[in-house]
PDB file of C-alpha atoms in Angstrom:
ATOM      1  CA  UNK I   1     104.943 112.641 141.487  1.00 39.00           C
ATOM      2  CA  UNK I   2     106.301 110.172 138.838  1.00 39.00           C
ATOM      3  CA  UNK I   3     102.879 108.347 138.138  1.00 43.00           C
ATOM      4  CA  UNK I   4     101.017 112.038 137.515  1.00 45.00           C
ATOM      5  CA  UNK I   5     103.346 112.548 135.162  1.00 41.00           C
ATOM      6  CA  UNK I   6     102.847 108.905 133.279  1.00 37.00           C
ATOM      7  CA  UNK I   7      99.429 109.333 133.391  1.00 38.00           C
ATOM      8  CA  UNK I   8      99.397 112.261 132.283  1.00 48.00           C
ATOM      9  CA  UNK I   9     101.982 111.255 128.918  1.00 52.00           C
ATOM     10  CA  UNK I  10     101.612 108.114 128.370  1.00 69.00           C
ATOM     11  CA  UNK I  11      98.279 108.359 126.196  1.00 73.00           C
ATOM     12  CA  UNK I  12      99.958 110.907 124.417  1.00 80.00           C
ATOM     13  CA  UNK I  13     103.109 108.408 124.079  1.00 86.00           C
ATOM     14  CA  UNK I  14     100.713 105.804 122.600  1.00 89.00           C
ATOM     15  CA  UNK I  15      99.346 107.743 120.524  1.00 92.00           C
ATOM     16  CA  UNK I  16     102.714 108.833 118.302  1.00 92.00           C
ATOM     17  CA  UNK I  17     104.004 105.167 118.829  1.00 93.00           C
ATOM     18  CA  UNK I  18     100.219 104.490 117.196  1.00 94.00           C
ATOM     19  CA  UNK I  19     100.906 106.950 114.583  1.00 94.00           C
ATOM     20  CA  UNK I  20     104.175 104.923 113.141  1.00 95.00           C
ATOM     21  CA  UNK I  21     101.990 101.609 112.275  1.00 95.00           C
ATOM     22  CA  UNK I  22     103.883  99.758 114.921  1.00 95.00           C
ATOM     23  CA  UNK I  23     102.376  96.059 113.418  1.00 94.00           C
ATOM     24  CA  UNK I  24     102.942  97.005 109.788  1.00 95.00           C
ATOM     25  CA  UNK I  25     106.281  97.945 110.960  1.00 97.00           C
ATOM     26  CA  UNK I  26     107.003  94.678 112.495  1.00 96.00           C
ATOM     27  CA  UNK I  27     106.434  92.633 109.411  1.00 96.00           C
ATOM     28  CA  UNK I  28     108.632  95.354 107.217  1.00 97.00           C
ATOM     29  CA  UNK I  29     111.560  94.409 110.122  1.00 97.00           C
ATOM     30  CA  UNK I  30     110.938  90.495 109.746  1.00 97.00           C
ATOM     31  CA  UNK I  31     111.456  90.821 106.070  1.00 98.00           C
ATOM     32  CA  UNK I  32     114.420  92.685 106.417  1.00 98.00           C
ATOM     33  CA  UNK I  33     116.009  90.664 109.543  1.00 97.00           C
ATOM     34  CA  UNK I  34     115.569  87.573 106.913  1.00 97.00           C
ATOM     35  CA  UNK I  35     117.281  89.638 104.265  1.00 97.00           C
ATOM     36  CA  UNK I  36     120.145  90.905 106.472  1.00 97.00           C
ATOM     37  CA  UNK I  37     120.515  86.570 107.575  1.00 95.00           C
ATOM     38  CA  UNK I  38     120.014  85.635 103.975  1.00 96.00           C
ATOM     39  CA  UNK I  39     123.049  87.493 103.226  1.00 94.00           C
ATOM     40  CA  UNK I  40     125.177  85.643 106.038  1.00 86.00           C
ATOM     41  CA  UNK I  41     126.520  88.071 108.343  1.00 79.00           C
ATOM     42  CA  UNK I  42     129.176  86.456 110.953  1.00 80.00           C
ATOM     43  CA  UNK I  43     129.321  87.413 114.683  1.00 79.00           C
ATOM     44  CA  UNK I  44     131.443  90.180 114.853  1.00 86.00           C
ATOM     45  CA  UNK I  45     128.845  92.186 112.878  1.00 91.00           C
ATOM     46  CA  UNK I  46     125.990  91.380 114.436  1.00 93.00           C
ATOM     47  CA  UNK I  47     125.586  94.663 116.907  1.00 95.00           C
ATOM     48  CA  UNK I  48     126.124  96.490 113.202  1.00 96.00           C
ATOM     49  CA  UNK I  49     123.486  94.516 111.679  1.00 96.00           C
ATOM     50  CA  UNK I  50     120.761  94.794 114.722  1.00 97.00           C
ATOM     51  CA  UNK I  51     121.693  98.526 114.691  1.00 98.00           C
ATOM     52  CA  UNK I  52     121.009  98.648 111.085  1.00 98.00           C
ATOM     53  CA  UNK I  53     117.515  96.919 111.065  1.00 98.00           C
ATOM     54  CA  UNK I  54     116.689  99.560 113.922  1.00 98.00           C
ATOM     55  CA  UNK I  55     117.780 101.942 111.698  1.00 98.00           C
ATOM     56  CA  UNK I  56     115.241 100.581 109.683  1.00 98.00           C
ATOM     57  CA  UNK I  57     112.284 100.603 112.010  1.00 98.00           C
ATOM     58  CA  UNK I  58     112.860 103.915 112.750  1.00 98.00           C
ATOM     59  CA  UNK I  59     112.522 105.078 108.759  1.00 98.00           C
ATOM     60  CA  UNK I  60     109.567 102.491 108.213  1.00 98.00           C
ATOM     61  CA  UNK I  61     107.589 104.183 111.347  1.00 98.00           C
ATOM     62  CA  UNK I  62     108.683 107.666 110.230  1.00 98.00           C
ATOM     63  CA  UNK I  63     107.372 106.749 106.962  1.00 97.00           C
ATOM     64  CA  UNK I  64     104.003 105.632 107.810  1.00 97.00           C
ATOM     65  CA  UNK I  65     103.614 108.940 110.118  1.00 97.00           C
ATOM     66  CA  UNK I  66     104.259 110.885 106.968  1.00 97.00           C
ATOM     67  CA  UNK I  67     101.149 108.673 105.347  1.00 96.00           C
ATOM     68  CA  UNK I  68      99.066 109.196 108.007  1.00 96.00           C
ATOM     69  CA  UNK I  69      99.908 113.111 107.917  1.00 96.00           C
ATOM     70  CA  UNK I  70      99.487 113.234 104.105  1.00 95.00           C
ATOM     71  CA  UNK I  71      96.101 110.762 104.567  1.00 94.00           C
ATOM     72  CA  UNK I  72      94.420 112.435 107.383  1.00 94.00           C
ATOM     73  CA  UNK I  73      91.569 113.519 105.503  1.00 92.00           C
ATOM     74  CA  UNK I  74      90.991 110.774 103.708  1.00 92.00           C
ATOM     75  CA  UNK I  75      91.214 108.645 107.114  1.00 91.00           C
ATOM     76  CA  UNK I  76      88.591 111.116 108.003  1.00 92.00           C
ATOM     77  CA  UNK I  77      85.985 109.157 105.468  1.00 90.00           C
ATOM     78  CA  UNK I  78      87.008 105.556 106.281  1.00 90.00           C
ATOM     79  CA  UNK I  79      85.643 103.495 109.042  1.00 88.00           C
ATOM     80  CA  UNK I  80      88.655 101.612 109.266  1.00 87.00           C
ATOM     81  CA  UNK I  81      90.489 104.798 109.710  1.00 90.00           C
ATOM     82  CA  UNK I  82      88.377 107.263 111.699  1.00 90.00           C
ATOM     83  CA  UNK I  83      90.574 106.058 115.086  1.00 90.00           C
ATOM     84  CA  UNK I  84      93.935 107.565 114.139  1.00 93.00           C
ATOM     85  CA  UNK I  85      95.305 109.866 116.468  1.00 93.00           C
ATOM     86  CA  UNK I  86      95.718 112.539 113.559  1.00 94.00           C
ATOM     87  CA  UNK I  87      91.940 112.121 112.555  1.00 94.00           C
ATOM     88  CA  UNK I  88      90.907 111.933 116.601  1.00 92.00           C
ATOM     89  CA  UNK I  89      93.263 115.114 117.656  1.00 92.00           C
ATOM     90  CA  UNK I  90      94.458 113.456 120.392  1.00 91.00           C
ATOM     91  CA  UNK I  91      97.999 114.222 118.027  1.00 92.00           C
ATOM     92  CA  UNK I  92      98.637 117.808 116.160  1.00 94.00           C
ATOM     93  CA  UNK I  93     100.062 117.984 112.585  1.00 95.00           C
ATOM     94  CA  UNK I  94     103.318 119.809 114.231  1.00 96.00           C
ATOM     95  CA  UNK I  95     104.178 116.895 116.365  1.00 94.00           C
ATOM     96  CA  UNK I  96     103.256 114.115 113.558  1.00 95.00           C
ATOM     97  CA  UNK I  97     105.698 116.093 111.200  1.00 96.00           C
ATOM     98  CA  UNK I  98     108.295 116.756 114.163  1.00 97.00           C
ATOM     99  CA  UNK I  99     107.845 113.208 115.145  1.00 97.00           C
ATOM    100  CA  UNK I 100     107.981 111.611 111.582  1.00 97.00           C
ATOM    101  CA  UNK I 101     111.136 113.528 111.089  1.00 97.00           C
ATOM    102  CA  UNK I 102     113.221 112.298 114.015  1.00 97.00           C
ATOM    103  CA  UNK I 103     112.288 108.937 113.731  1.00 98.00           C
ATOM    104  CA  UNK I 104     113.331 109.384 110.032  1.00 98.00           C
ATOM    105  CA  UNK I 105     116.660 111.069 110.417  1.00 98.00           C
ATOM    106  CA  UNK I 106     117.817 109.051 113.648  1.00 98.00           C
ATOM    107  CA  UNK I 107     117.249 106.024 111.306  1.00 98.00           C
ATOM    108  CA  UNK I 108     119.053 107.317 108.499  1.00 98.00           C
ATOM    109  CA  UNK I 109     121.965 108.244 111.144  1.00 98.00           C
ATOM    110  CA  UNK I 110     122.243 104.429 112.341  1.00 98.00           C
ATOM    111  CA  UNK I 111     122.272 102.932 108.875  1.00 98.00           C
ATOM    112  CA  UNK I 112     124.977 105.593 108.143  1.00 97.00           C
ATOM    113  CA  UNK I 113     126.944 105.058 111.150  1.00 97.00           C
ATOM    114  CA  UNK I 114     126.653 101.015 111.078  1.00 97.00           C
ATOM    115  CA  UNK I 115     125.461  99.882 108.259  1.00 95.00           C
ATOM    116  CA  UNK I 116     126.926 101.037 104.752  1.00 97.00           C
ATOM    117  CA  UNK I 117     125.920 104.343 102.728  1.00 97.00           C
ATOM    118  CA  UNK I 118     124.085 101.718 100.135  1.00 98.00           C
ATOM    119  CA  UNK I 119     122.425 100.426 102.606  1.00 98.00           C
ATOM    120  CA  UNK I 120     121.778 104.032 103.748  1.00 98.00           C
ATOM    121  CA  UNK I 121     120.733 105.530 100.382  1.00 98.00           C
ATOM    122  CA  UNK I 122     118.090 102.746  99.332  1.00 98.00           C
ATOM    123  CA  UNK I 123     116.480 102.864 102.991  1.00 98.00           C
ATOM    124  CA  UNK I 124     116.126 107.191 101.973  1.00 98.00           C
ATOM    125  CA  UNK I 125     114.762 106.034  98.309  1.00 97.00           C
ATOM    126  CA  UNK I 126     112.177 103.993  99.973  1.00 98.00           C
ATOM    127  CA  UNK I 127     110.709 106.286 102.078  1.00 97.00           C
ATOM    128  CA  UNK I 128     110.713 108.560  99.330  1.00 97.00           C
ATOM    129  CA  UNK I 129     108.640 106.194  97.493  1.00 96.00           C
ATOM    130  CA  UNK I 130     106.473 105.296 100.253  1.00 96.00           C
ATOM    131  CA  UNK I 131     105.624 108.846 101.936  1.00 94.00           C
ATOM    132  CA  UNK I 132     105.883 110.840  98.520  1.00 93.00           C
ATOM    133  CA  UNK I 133     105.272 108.791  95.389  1.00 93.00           C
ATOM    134  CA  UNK I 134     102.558 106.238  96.304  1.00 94.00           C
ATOM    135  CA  UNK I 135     100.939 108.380  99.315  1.00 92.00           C
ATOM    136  CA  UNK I 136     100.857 111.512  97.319  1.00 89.00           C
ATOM    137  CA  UNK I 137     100.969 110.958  94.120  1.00 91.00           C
ATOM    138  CA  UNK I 138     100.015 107.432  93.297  1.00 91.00           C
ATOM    139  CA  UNK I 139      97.482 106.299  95.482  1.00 91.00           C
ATOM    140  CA  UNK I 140      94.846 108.975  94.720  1.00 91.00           C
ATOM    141  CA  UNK I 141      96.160 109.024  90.835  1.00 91.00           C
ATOM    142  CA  UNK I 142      95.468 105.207  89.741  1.00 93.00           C
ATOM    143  CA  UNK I 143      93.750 101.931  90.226  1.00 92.00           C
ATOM    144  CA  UNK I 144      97.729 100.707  89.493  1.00 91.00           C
ATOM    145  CA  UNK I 145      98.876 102.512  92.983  1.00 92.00           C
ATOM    146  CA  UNK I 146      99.716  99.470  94.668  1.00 93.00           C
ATOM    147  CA  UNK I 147     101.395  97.442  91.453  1.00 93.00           C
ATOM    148  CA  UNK I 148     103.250 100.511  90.919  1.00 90.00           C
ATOM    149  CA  UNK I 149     104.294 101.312  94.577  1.00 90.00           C
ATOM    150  CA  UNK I 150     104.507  97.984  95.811  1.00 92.00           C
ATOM    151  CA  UNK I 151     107.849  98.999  94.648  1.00 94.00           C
ATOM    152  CA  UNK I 152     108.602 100.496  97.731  1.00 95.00           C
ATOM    153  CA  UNK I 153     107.163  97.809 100.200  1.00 95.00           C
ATOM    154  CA  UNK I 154     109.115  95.169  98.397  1.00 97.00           C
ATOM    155  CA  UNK I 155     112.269  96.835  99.641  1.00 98.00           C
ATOM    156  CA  UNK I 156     112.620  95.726 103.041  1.00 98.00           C
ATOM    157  CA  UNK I 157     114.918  91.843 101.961  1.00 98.00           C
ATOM    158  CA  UNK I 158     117.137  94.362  99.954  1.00 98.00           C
ATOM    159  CA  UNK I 159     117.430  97.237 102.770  1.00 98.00           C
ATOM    160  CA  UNK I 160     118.362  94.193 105.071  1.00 98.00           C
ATOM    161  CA  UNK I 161     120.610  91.955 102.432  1.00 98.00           C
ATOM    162  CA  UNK I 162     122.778  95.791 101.568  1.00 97.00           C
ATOM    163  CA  UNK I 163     123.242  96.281 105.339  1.00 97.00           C
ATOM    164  CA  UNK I 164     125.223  93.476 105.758  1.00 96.00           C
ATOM    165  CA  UNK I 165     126.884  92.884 102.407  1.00 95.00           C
ATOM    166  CA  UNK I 166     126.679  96.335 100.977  1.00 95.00           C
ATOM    167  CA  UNK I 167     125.660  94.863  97.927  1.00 96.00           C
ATOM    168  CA  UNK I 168     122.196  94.139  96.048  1.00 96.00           C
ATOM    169  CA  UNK I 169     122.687  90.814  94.656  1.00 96.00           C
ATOM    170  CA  UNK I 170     120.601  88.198  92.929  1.00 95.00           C
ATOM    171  CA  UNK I 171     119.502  86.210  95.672  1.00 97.00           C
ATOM    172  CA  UNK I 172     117.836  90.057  97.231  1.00 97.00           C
ATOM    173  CA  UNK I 173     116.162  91.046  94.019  1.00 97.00           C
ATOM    174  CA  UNK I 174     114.518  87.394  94.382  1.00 98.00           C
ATOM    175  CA  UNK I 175     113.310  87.973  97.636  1.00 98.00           C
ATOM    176  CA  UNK I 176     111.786  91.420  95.693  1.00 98.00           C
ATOM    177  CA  UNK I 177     109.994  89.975  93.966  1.00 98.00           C
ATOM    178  CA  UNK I 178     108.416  87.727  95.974  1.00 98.00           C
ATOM    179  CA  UNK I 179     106.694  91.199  97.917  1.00 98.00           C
ATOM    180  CA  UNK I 180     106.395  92.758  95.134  1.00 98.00           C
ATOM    181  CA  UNK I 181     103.624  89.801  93.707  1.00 98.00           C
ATOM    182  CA  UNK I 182     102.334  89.531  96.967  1.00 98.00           C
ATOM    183  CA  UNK I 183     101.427  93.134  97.664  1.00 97.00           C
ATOM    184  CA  UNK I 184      98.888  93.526  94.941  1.00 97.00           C
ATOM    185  CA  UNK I 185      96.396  90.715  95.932  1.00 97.00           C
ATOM    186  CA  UNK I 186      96.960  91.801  99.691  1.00 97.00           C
ATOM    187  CA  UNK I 187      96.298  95.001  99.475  1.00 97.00           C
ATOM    188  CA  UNK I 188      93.166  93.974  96.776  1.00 97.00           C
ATOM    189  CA  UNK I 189      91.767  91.809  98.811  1.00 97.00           C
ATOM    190  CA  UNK I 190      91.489  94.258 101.863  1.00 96.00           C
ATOM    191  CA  UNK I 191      90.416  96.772  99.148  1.00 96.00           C
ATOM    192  CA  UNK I 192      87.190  94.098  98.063  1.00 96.00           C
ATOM    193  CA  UNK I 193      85.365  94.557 101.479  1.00 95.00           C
ATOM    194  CA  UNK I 194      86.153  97.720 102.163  1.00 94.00           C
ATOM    195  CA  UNK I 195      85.392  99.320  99.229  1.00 92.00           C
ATOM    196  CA  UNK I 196      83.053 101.481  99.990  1.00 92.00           C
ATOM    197  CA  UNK I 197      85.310 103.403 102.857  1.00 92.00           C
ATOM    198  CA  UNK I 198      87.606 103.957  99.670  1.00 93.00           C
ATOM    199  CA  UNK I 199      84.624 104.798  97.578  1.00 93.00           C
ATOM    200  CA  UNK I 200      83.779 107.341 100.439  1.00 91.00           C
ATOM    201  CA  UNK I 201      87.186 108.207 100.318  1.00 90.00           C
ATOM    202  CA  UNK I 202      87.703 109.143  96.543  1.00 91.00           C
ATOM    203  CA  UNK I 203      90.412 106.996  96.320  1.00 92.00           C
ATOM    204  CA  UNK I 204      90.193 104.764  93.096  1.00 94.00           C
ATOM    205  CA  UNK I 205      91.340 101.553  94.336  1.00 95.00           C
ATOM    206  CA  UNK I 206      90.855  98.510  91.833  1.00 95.00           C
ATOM    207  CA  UNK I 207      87.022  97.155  92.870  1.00 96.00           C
ATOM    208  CA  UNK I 208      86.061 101.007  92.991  1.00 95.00           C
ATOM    209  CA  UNK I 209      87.055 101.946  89.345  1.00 96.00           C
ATOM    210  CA  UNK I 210      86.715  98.339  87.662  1.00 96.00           C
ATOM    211  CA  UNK I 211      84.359  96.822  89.660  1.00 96.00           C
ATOM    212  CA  UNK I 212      84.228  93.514  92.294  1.00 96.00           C
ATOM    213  CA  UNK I 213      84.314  90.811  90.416  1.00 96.00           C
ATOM    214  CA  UNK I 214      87.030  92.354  87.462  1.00 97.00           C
ATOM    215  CA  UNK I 215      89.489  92.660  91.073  1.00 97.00           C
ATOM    216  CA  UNK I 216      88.490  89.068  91.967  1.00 97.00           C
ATOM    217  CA  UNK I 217      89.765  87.820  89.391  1.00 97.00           C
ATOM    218  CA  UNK I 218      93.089  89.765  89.031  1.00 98.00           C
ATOM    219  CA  UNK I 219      93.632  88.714  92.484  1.00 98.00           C
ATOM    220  CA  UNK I 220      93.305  84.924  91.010  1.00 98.00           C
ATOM    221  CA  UNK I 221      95.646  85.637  88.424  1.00 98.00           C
ATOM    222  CA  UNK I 222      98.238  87.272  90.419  1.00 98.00           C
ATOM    223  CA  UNK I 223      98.266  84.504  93.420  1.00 98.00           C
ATOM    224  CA  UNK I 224      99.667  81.635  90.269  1.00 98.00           C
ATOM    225  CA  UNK I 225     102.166  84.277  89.131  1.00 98.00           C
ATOM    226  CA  UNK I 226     102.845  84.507  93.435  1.00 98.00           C
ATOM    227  CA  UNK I 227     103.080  80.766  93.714  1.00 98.00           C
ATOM    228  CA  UNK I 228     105.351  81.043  90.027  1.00 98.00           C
ATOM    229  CA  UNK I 229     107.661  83.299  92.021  1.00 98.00           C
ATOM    230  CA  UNK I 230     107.983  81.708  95.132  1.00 97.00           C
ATOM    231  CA  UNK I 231     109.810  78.769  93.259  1.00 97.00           C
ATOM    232  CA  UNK I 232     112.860  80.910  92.603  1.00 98.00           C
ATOM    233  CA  UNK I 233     114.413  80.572  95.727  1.00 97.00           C
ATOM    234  CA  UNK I 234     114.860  77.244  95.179  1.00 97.00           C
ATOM    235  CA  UNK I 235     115.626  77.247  91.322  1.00 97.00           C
ATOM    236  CA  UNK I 236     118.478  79.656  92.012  1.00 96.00           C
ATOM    237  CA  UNK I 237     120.140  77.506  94.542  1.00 94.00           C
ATOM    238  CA  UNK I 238     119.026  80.306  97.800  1.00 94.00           C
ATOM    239  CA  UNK I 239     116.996  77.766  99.105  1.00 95.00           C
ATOM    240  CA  UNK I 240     116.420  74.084  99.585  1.00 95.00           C
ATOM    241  CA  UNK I 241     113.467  71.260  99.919  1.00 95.00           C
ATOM    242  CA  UNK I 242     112.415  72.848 102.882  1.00 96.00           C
ATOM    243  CA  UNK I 243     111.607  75.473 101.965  1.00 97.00           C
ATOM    244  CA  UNK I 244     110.309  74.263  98.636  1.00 97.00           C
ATOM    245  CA  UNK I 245     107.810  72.490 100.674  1.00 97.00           C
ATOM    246  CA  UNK I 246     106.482  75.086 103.076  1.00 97.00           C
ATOM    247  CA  UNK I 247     106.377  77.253  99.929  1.00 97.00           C
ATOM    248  CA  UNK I 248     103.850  75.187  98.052  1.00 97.00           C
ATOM    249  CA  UNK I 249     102.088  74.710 101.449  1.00 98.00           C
ATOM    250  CA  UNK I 250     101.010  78.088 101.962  1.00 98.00           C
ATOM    251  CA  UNK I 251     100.660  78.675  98.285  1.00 98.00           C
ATOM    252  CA  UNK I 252      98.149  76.629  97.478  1.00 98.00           C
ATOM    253  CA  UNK I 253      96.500  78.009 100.248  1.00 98.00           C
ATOM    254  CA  UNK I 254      96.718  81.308  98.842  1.00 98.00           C
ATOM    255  CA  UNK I 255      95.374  80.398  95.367  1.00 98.00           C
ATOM    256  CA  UNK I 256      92.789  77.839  96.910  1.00 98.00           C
ATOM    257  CA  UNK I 257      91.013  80.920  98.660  1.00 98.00           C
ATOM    258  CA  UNK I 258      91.959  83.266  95.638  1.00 98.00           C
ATOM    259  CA  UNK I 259      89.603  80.806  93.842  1.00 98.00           C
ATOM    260  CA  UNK I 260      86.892  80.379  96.220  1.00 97.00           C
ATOM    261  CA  UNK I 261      87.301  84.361  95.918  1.00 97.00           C
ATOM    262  CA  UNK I 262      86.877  84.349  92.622  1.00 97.00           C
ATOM    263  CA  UNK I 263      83.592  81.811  92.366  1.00 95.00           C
ATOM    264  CA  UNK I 264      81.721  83.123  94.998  1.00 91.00           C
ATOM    265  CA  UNK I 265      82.546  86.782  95.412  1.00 84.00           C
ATOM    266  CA  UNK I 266      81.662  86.829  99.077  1.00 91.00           C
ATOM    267  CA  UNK I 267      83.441  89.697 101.366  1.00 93.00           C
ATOM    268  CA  UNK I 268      83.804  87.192 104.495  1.00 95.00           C
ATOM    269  CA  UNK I 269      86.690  85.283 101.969  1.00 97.00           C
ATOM    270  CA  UNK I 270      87.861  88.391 101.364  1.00 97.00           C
ATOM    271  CA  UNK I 271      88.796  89.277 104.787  1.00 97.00           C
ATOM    272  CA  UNK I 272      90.129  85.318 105.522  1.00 97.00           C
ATOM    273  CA  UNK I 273      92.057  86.109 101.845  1.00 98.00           C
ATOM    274  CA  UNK I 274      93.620  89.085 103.765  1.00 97.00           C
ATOM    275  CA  UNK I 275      94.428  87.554 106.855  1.00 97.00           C
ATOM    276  CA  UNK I 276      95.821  84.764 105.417  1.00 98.00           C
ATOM    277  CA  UNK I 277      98.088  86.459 103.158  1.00 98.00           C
ATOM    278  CA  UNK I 278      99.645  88.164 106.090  1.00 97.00           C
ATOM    279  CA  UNK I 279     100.613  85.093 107.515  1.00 97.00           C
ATOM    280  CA  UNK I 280     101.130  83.479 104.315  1.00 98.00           C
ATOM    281  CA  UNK I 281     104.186  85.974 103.878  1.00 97.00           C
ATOM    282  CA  UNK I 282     105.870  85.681 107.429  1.00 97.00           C
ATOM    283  CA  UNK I 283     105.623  81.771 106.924  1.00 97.00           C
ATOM    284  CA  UNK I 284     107.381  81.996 103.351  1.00 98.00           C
ATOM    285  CA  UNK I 285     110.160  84.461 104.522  1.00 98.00           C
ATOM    286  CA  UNK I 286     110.691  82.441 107.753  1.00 97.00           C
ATOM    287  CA  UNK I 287     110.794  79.191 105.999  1.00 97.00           C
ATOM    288  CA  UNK I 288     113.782  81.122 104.252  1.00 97.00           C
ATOM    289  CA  UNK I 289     115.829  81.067 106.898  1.00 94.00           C
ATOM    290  CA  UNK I 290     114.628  77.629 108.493  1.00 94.00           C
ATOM    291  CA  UNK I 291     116.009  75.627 105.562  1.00 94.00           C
ATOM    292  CA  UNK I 292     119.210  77.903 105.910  1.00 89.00           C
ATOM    293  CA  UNK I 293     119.942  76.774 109.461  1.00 84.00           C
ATOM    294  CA  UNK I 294     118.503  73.444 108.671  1.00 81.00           C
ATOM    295  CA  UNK I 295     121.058  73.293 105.455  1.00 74.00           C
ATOM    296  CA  UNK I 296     123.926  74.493 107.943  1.00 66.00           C
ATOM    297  CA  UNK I 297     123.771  71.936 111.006  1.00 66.00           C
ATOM    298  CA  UNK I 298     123.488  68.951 108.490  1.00 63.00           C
TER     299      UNK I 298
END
């Protein structure tokens, strides 16, 4: 009787879990987790702080079921898209918005109960900025939608530093910034060979309204200021040679194929770009807390 019944929900299971960007979701926890440990919580807070970061998957998935609600017709006009379960029916807008909700408000309830109404507030602020500004208002409004709400995909360091110090300090607005320069030649260089799903889309993404090779080389420009940025850590004393060194690693592999980018203009670098910055960003947050527990055993 059980496995009719698993069969029978289970697609429908995968299909919400689908709906709340589950692998998007699991870099937006990483950066947090290194936040929360950047801000050096001791043992007898640690159930607090791993209820916290839940919390924070659960608003992050929420979050991205509200874009995919608001989005569902543009996801309608983009290959990349066309698979969602929103776009496929295989999920109803009642049970996206029902679903989005509960994840949403059972995360806000465990960063209330065990984390720290600051912690609490700025989670609420970023969905805010996520779902409503960017999705709704930004990203169909400007070329400047991801510089402008990269705001609110730069948040998860602080969301994670707050939960465990109840405090935004120096050292989290660092690790800010760091996202913040990152998102815009990310998101670009998905943008450059894709282009036309966003054309298709009327969505006026940077290589739709100013062209390919005008995008190419804003990406250029913005992976030095990225490599400029990722030096703080170290300059304020967060961070050590470690991480100074695994830093430059990855960065000049960022601006190396922002240049080849750049010169040649050919969509297969922009997809390696893409990939690479994905990793290029777990690599520089984990090498965060490597030369922290590094620092701490010698």
């Amino acid at each position: 009787m059980l496995k009719p019944l698993y069969a029978q929900y289970s697609p429908r299971l995968a299909d919400l879990w689908a709906l709340g960007k589950p692998r998007v979701v699991s870099l937006i926890v990483f950066c947090a987790a290194v936040g929360a440990a950047m801000a050096g919580p001791s043992l007898d807070i640690l159930p607090n702080v791993l209820a916290s970061l839940l919390g924070i998957a659960l608003v992050a998935m929420g979050a991205a079921a509200v874009n995919c609600l608001v989005e569902r017709n543009r996801d309608a006009a983009m290959r990349r898209t066309q698979g969602r379960p929103l776009v496929r029916g295989s999920v109803t807008v009642t049970d996206a918005a029902l679903y989005a909700g509960l994840l949403t408000l059972s995360g806000l309830w465990l960063l209330a109960s065990f984390g720290n109404l600051l912690a609490c507030a700025l989670t609420l602020a970023t969905f805010f900025g996520y779902a409503v500004v960017y999705t709704r208002w930004l990203k169909p409004a400007t070329p400047q939608n991801i510089v402008i709400g990269g705001a609110a995909g730069a948040m998860p360091p602080v969301l994670g530093w707050a939960a465990v110090s109840g405090t935004v300090s120096p050292e989290a607005a660092v690790m800010f910034l760091l996202i913040y320069t990152w998102t815009p030649p990310h998101f670009w260089a998905l943008a450059l060979y894709r282009h036309l799903d966003y054309e298709k889309a009327g969505l006026p993404m940077l290589p739709v309204t100013h062209g390919a090779a005008f995008t190419r080389h804003t990406i250029l420009l913005y992976s030095v200021m990225l490599a400029a940025v990722c030096v703080l850590p170290f300059v304020i004393g967060m961070s050590g040679w470690l991480y100074l060194a695994v830093a430059a690693w990855f960065n000049a592999g960022f601006v190396w194929r922002s240049w080849k980018l750049y010169r040649s203009g050919d969509e297969a670098i922009a997809r390696d770009l893409f990939r690479y910055s994905i990793k290029y960003l777990a690599w520089v947050f984990g090498a965060l807390i490597l030369d922290r527990v590094v620092f701490a055993i010698w």
